[in-house]
Every structure is written in C-alpha cells, then in structure tokens.
Coordinates of C-alpha atoms and ligand atoms in Angstrom, one line a residue:
X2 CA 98.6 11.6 52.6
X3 CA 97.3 8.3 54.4
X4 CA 94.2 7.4 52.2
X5 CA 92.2 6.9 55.7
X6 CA 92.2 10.4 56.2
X7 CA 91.4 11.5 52.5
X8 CA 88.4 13.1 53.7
X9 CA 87.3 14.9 50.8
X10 CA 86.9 11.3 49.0
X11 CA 84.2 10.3 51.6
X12 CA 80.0 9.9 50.9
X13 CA 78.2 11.3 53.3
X14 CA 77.4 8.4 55.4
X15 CA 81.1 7.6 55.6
X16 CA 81.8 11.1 57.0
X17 CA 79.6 10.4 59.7
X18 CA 81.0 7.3 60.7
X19 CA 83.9 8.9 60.5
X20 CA 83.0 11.6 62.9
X21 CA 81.5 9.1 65.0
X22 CA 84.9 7.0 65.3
X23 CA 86.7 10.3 66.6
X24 CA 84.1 10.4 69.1
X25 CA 81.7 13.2 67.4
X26 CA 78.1 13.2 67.1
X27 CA 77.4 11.9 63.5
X28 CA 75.6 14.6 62.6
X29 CA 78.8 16.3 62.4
X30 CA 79.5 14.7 59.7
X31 CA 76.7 15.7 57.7
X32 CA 77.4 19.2 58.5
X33 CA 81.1 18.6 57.1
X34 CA 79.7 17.3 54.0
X35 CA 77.4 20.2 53.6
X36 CA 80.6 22.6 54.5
X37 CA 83.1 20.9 52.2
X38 CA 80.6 20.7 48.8
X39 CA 77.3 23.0 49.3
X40 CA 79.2 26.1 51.1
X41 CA 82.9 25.3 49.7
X42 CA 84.6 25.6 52.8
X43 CA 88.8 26.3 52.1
X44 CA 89.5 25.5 55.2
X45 CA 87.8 24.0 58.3
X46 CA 88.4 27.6 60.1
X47 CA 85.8 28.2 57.5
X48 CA 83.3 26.4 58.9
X49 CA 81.8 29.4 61.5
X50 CA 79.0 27.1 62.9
X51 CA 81.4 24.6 64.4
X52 CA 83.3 25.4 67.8
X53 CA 86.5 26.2 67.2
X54 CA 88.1 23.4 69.5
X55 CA 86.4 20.9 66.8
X56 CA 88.1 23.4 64.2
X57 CA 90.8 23.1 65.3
X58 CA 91.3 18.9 65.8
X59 CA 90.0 18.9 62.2
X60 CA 92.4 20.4 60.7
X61 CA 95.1 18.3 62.7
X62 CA 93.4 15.2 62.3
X63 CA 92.0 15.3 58.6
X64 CA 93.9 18.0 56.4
X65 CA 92.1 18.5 53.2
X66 CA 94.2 20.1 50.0
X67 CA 92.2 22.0 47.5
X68 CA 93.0 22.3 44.5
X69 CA 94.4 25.0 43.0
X70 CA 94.1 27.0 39.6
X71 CA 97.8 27.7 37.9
X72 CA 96.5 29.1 34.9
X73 CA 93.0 30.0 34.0
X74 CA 92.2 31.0 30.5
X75 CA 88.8 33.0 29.2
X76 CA 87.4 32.4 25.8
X77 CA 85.3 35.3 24.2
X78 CA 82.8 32.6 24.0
X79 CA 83.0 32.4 27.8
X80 CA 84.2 29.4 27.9
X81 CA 87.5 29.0 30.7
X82 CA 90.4 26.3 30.5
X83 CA 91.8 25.6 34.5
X84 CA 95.1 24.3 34.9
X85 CA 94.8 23.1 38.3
X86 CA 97.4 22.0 40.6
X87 CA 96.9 18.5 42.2
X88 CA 98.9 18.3 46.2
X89 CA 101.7 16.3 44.9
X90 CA 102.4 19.1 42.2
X91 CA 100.9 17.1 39.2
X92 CA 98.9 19.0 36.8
X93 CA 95.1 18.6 35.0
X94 CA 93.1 20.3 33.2
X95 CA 89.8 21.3 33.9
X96 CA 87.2 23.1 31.0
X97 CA 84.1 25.1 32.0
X98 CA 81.5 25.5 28.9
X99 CA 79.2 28.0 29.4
X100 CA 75.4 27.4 27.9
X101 CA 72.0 28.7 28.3
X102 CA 71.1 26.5 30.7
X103 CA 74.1 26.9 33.2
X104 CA 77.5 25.7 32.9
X105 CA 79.2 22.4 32.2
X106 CA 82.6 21.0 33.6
X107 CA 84.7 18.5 32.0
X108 CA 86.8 16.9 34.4
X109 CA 89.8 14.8 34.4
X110 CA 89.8 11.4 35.9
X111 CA 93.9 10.5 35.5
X112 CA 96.9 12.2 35.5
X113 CA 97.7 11.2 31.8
X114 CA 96.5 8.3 29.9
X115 CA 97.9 5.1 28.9
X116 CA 95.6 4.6 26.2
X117 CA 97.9 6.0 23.4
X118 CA 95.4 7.6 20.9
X119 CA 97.0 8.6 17.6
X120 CA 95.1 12.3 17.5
X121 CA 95.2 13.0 21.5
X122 CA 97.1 15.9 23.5
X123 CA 96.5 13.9 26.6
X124 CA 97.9 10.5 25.6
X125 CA 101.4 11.5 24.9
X126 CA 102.1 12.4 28.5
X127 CA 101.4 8.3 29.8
X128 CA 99.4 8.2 33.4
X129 CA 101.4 8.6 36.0
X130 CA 98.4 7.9 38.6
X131 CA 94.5 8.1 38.8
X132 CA 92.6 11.2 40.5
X133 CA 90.6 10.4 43.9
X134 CA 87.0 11.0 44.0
X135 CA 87.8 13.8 46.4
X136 CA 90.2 15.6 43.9
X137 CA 87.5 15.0 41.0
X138 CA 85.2 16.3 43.2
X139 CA 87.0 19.3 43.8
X140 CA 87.5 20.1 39.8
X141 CA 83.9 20.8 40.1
X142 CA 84.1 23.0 43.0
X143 CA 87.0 25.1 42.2
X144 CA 85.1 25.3 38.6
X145 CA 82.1 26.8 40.3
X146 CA 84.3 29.6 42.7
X147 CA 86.3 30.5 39.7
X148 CA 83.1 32.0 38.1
X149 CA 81.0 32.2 41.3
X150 CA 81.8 32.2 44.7
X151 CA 78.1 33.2 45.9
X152 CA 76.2 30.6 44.0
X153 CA 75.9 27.0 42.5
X154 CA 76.4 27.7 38.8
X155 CA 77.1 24.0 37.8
X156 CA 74.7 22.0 36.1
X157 CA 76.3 19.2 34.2
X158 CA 79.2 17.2 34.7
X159 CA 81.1 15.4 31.8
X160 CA 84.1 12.7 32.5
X161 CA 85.5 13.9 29.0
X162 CA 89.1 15.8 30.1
X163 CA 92.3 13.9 31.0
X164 CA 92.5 10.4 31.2
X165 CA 90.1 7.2 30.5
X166 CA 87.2 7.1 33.2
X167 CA 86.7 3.4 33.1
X168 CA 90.4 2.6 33.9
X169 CA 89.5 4.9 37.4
X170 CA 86.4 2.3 37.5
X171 CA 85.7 2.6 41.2
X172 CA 86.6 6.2 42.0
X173 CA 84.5 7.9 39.4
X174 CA 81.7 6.0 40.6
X175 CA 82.0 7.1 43.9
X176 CA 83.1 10.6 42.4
X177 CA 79.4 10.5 40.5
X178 CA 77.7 9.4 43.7
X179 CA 78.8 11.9 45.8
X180 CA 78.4 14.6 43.2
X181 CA 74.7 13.4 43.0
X182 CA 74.0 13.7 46.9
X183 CA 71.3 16.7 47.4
X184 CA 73.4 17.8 50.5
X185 CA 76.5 18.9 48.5
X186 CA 76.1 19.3 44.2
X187 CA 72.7 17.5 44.0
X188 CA 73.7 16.9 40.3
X189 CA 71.4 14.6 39.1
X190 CA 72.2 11.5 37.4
X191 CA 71.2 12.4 34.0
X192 CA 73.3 15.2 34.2
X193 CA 76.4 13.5 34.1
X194 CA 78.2 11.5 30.9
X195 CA 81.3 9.2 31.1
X196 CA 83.5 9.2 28.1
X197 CA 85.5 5.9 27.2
X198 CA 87.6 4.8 24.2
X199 CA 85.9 1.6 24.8
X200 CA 86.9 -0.9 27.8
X201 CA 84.3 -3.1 27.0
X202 CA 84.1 -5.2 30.3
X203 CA 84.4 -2.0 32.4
X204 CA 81.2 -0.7 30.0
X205 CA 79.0 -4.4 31.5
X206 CA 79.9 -3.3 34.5
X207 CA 78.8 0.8 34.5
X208 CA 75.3 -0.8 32.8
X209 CA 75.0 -2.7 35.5
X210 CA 75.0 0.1 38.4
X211 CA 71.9 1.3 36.8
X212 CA 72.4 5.1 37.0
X213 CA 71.2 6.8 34.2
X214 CA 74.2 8.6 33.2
X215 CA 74.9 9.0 29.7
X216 CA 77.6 6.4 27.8
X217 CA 80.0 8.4 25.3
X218 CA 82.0 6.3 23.0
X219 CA 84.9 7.0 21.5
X220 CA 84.5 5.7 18.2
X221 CA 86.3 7.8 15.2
X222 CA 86.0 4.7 12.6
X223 CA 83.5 3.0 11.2
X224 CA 85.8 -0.5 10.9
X225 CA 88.6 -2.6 12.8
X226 CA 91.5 -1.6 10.0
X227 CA 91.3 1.9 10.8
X228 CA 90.0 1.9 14.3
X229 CA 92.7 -0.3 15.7
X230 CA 95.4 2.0 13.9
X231 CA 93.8 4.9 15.6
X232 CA 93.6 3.5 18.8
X233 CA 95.3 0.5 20.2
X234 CA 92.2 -0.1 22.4
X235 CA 90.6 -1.6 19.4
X236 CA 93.1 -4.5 18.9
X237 CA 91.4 -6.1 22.9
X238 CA 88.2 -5.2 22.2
X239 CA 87.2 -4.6 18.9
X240 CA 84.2 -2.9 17.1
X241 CA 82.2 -5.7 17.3
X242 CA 82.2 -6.7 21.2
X243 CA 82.0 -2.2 21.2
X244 CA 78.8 -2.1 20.2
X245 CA 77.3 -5.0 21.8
X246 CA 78.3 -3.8 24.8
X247 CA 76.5 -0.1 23.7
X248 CA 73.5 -1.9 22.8
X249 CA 73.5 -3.4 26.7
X250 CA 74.2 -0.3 27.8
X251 CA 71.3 1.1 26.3
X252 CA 68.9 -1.9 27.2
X253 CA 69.8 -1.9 31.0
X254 CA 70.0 1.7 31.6
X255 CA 67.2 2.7 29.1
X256 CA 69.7 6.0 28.0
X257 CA 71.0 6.4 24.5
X258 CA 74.2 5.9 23.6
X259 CA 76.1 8.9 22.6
X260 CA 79.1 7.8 19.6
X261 CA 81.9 10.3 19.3
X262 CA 83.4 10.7 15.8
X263 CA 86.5 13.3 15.7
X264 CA 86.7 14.3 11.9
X265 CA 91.0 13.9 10.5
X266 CA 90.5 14.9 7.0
X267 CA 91.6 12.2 4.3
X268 CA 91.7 9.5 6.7
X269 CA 88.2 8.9 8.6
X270 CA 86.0 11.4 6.7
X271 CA 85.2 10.1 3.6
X272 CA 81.3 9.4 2.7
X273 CA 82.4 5.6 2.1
X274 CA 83.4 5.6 6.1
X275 CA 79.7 8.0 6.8
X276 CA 77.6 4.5 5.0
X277 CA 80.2 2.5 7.0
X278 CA 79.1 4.3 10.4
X279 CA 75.4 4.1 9.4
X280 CA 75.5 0.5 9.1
X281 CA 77.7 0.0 12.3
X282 CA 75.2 1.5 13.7
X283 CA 71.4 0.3 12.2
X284 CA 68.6 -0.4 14.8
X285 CA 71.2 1.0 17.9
X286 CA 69.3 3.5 19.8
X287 CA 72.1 5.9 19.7
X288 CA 73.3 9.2 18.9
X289 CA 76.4 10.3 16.8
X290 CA 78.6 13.3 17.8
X291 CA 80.7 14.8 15.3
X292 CA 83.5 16.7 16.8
X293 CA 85.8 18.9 14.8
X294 CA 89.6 17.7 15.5
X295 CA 91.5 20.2 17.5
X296 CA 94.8 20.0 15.9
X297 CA 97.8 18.9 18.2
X298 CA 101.5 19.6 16.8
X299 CA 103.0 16.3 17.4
X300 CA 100.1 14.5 15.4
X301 CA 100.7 14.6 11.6
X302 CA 96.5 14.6 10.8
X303 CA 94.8 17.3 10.0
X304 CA 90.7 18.9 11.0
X305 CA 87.9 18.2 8.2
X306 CA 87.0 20.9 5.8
X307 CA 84.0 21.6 7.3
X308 CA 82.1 21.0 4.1
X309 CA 82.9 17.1 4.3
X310 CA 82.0 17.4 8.3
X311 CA 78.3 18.6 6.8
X312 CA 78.1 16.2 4.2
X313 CA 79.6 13.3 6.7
X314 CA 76.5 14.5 9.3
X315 CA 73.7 14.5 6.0
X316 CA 74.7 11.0 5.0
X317 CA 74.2 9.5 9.1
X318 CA 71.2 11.6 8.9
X319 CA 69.8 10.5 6.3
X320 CA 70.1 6.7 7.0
X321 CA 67.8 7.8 10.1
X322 CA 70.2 8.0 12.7
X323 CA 70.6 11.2 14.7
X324 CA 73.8 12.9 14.5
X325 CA 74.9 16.8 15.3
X326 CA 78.3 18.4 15.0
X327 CA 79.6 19.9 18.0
X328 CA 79.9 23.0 18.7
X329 CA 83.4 24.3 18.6
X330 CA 83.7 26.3 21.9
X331 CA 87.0 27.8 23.1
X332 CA 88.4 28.5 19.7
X333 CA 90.8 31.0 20.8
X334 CA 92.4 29.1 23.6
X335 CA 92.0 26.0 22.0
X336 CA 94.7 23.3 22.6
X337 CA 92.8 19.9 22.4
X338 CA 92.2 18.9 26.2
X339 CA 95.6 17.9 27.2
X340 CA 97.7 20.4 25.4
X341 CA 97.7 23.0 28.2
X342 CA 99.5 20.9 30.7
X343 CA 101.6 19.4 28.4
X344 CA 102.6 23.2 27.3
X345 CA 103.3 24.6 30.5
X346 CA 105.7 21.4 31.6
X347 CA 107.6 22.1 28.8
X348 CA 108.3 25.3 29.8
X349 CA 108.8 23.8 33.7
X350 CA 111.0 21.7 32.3
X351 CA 115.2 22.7 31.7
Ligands
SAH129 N1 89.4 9.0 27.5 C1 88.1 9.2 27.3 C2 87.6 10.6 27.7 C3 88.5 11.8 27.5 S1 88.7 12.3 25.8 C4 87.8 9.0 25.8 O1 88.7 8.8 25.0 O2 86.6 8.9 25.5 C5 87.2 13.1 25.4 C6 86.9 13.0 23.9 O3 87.8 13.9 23.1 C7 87.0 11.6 23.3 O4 86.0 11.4 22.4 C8 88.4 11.8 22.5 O5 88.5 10.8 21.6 C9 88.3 13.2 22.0 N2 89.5 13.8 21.6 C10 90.8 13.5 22.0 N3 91.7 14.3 21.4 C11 91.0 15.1 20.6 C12 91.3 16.1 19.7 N4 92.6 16.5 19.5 N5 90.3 16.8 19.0 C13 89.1 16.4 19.2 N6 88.7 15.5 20.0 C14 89.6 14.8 20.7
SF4_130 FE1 93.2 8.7 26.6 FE2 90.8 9.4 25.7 FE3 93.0 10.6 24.8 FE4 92.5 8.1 24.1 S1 91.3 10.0 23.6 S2 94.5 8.9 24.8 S3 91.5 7.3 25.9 S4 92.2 10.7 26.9

C-alpha cells in the first residue's frame, strides 16, 4: 500500500485536506472521518449519505483494509482474546476486558518485539515491523463490532498487547490523538495508558506532549543485578535514569506513575526485593501493580504462590506506597499476550 493513501492513519484535519487535494469539498472529509470511526463503515459503499459516484472514486483511489478477526476466544469472565489478521497476513493480538464501567482494549503497537524479555510470550517472535496508527486504530474498532455492532462499548484504551509502544514513538501518538477526537472514539486522554519496559529518552519525550495519559512501567525488580538479567533494556538505561525519568513524567503531566511488577516465584518475589521496591520507590508519586505471571512454556520461571504475592503487596503497602494485585481476567484462555499468535503460527507453519 503507498503510505499516501493510508487513509485510515489520517486525523481529521488531514482527511480534509486530503479531500480537498482530490478536488472535494473539505467537509467531506470530516464526514469520512465520522464514517470510518463513529459509524464503522467496512467499506466506503457503506457510507449511504455520500453519492455513489464519490463511492465509488473512493474506493479506487483510497482502499482501506480492515482488520480482520482469525480467532476470537470468550472467557467465562467475559473477557475475549482477537487474533486479528493485519493486510500483509501478519498476526496480533488484540484483548477485550470487560468491567463495570464498559470495556477496555489492549492493543498491540508492533508486530513482535525486539526487546527480548526473559518471561514474555511476545518477545520470542522478534518485530518484524511496527503497526500504523490506522491499523491500531482499527484494533479498537473491530474490538467494539465484535461485541457490539449498534453501539460504542469502548471506554479505555491500554498500549499493553504486542510490542513496545515507545519504539512506535510517533504512530502511537498520532494513534492516541485520533482515538481522542470527539468525531470518531472521543476517548478521552485519561482514558488511555502506554506501557513501556522503559526507553528512558522516548519517556522525556511522551512527558513532554503533555497529554495526560497514564505512564506504565515495566519494572519486575527492585535493582540493576536482577533487572538487567530480566530484561536487556536495563543494561542502556538503567534503574536509576528509570525512575528519574518517572518522576518527570509525573511532574510535567501531573498523572501518577503506574509500576508494573510480574511476580516469578523464587527469583523477584522475596520480601527482601518488596523493602527493595519500597525504597526505589520513596517520595515517587506512583502506584505499584502486581501482576500474577502468566506462565509461558519456553520460559523456565514459574507464577508466585499467591500467599507471597499478598505478603509482597502488604510490605509496599505498608511503607505507604499504594499497590494492588491485578486481577487475573481470562484465566481459561490465558496464554500471556503473545502466546496466541505465536500458537497458531506454529500450527501454520510445516
Ligand atoms: N512492551 C510493553 C507493553 C506490552 S507488555 C511493556 O513491556 O511494558 C504489557 C505488560 O505485560 C508489561 O508490564 C509486561 O512486562 C507484562 N508481561 C509480559 N509477559 C508477561 C507474562 N507472561 N505474564 C505477566 N505479565 C507479562
Ligand atoms: Fe516486549 Fe513488553 Fe514483552 Fe518486553 S514485556 S518483550 S517490551 S512486549
């Protein structure tokens, strides 16, 4: 596809000018917008208002792909794991968590990562390229028609599938952007978190936008030994330069930083590593999310008893710093984010 015609990655205003160049009114291209992200139009025949000789050009002149579901699996909980096909036949995953107050999507930015975390699915399958804004966009909308075509059912948008966020820098800003425009998602920006394993520069730079979207940190140890065996991210920017750069985050955004802390039992969960943690983290205006490891077969670690994960959450607690266990959702078609693709190219493959 020639990216000048990547229609589906274009804000608003660019879709008008685009229009415009094409020899359109602009206000077409507010109309498309509103077609392609508030109504979900499949197809510009789907777009009844327009007349069908502008239909018709479209669809010569800007083809759109949509994505499209392989697999979809149901939790009892209600929560739905999307294997979506990209339009070069590439894979990624898309999870939809259901809650009282809607539904959240967690969408992948990258086809693979390259960041080569010891306990991740989605690391051992390297990135073979990063996702558009248009086809991150479009996780969230084929999320939304899978469980309802009629309305707008998504309220919350997390960067936390496949694939490091901050190594897509520009495209999941403009992804976030145009998901926050009230003439297509009208997310707001508060309603949307980026997850990173910690590119410290690229961190600067998302403070520095000044959205007030929350900051996830990959952390899962308390000090450089361990971290940097963990993940090979910590040997260029290490715990140190991490949290200074949470810390800005906090101070030029004004939102709390949100620390992610996957329990591997005997190696990262002992109340030693809990004081460790609490002092990394003294006088941060943060928040600490335990998260119970989902087990992947080729990694040799194993989940917390979940007696240590409560004892690990009392001891950050209790040095005054607010910390919750996640919620494990999707237990019965759990695969760690990741693990779905990875399964069903295996059986793809001879
Ligand atoms: N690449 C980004 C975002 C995607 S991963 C990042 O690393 O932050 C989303 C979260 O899931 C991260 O906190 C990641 O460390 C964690 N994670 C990865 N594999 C996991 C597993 N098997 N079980 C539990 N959490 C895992
Ligand atoms: Fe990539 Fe995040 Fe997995 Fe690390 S945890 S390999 S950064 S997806």
């Amino acid at each position: 596809m020639d990216k000048s015609e990547d229609i589906l990655s274009l804000n608003r205003d660019e879709m008008g000018a685009w229009m415009q160049r094409q020899g359109w009114p602009r206000y077409r291209g507010n109309q498309l917008f509103g077609a392609l992200w508030r109504q979900r139009a499949a197809t510009y025949e789907q777009i009844s208002s327009w007349p069908k000789e502008l239909r018709q050009t479209m669809s010569e002149r800007a083809p759109f792909y949509r994505l499209q579901a392989v697999t979809v699996q149901k939790d009892r909980d209600g929560t739905r794991k999307i294997l979506a096909r990209l339009w070069d036949g590439q894979q990624v995953e898309i999870v939809v968590l259901p809650h009282n107050y809607g539904y959240s999507v967690c969408v992948s930015s990258q086809v693979g990562c390259n960041m080569g975390c010891k306990f991740c699915a989605s690391g051992i399958l390297k990135r073979t390229r990063n996702l558009t804004a248009g086809e991150m966009l479009d996780q969230v909308r084929l999320a939304n028609d899978l469980i309802s075509p009629e309305d707008r059912i998504i309220s919350r948008v997390d960067l936390m599938g496949i694939g490091e966020p901050l190594d897509n820098y520009d495209n999941v800003i403009r992804f976030i952007k145009v998901a926050h425009d009230s003439q297509g998602f009208n997310l707001g920006y508060r309603h949307f978190t980026v997850s990173t394993s910690g590119l410290v520069p690229d961190i600067y730079r998302l403070a520095r936008e000044h959205l007030p979207i929350t900051l996830a940190v990959s952390l899962h140890a308390p000090n450089d030994a361990l971290r940097s065996r963990l993940m090979p991210v910590n040997k260029a920017y290490p715990i140190d330069r991490l949290i200074a750069a949470s810390k800005f985050y906090f101070e030029e955004t004004g939102r709390r930083v949100s620390f992610e802390y996957a329990l591997l039992a005997g190696i990262n969960d002992s109340g030693e590593m809990a004081h460790q943690l609490a002092d990394l983290l003294q006088g941060l205006s943060c928040h600490v999310n335990l998260i119970p490891w989902n087990p992947v077969p080729e990694h040799p670690f194993q989940p917390s008893q979940k007696k240590l994960v409560e004892e690990f959450q009392r001891i950050v607690q209790n040095r005054g710093i607010s910390c919750t266990i996640r919620k494990e959702m999707g237990q019965d078609i759990e695969a760690a984010c990741g693990q779905l693709r990875r399964r069903e190219e295996e059986l793809l493959s001879p």
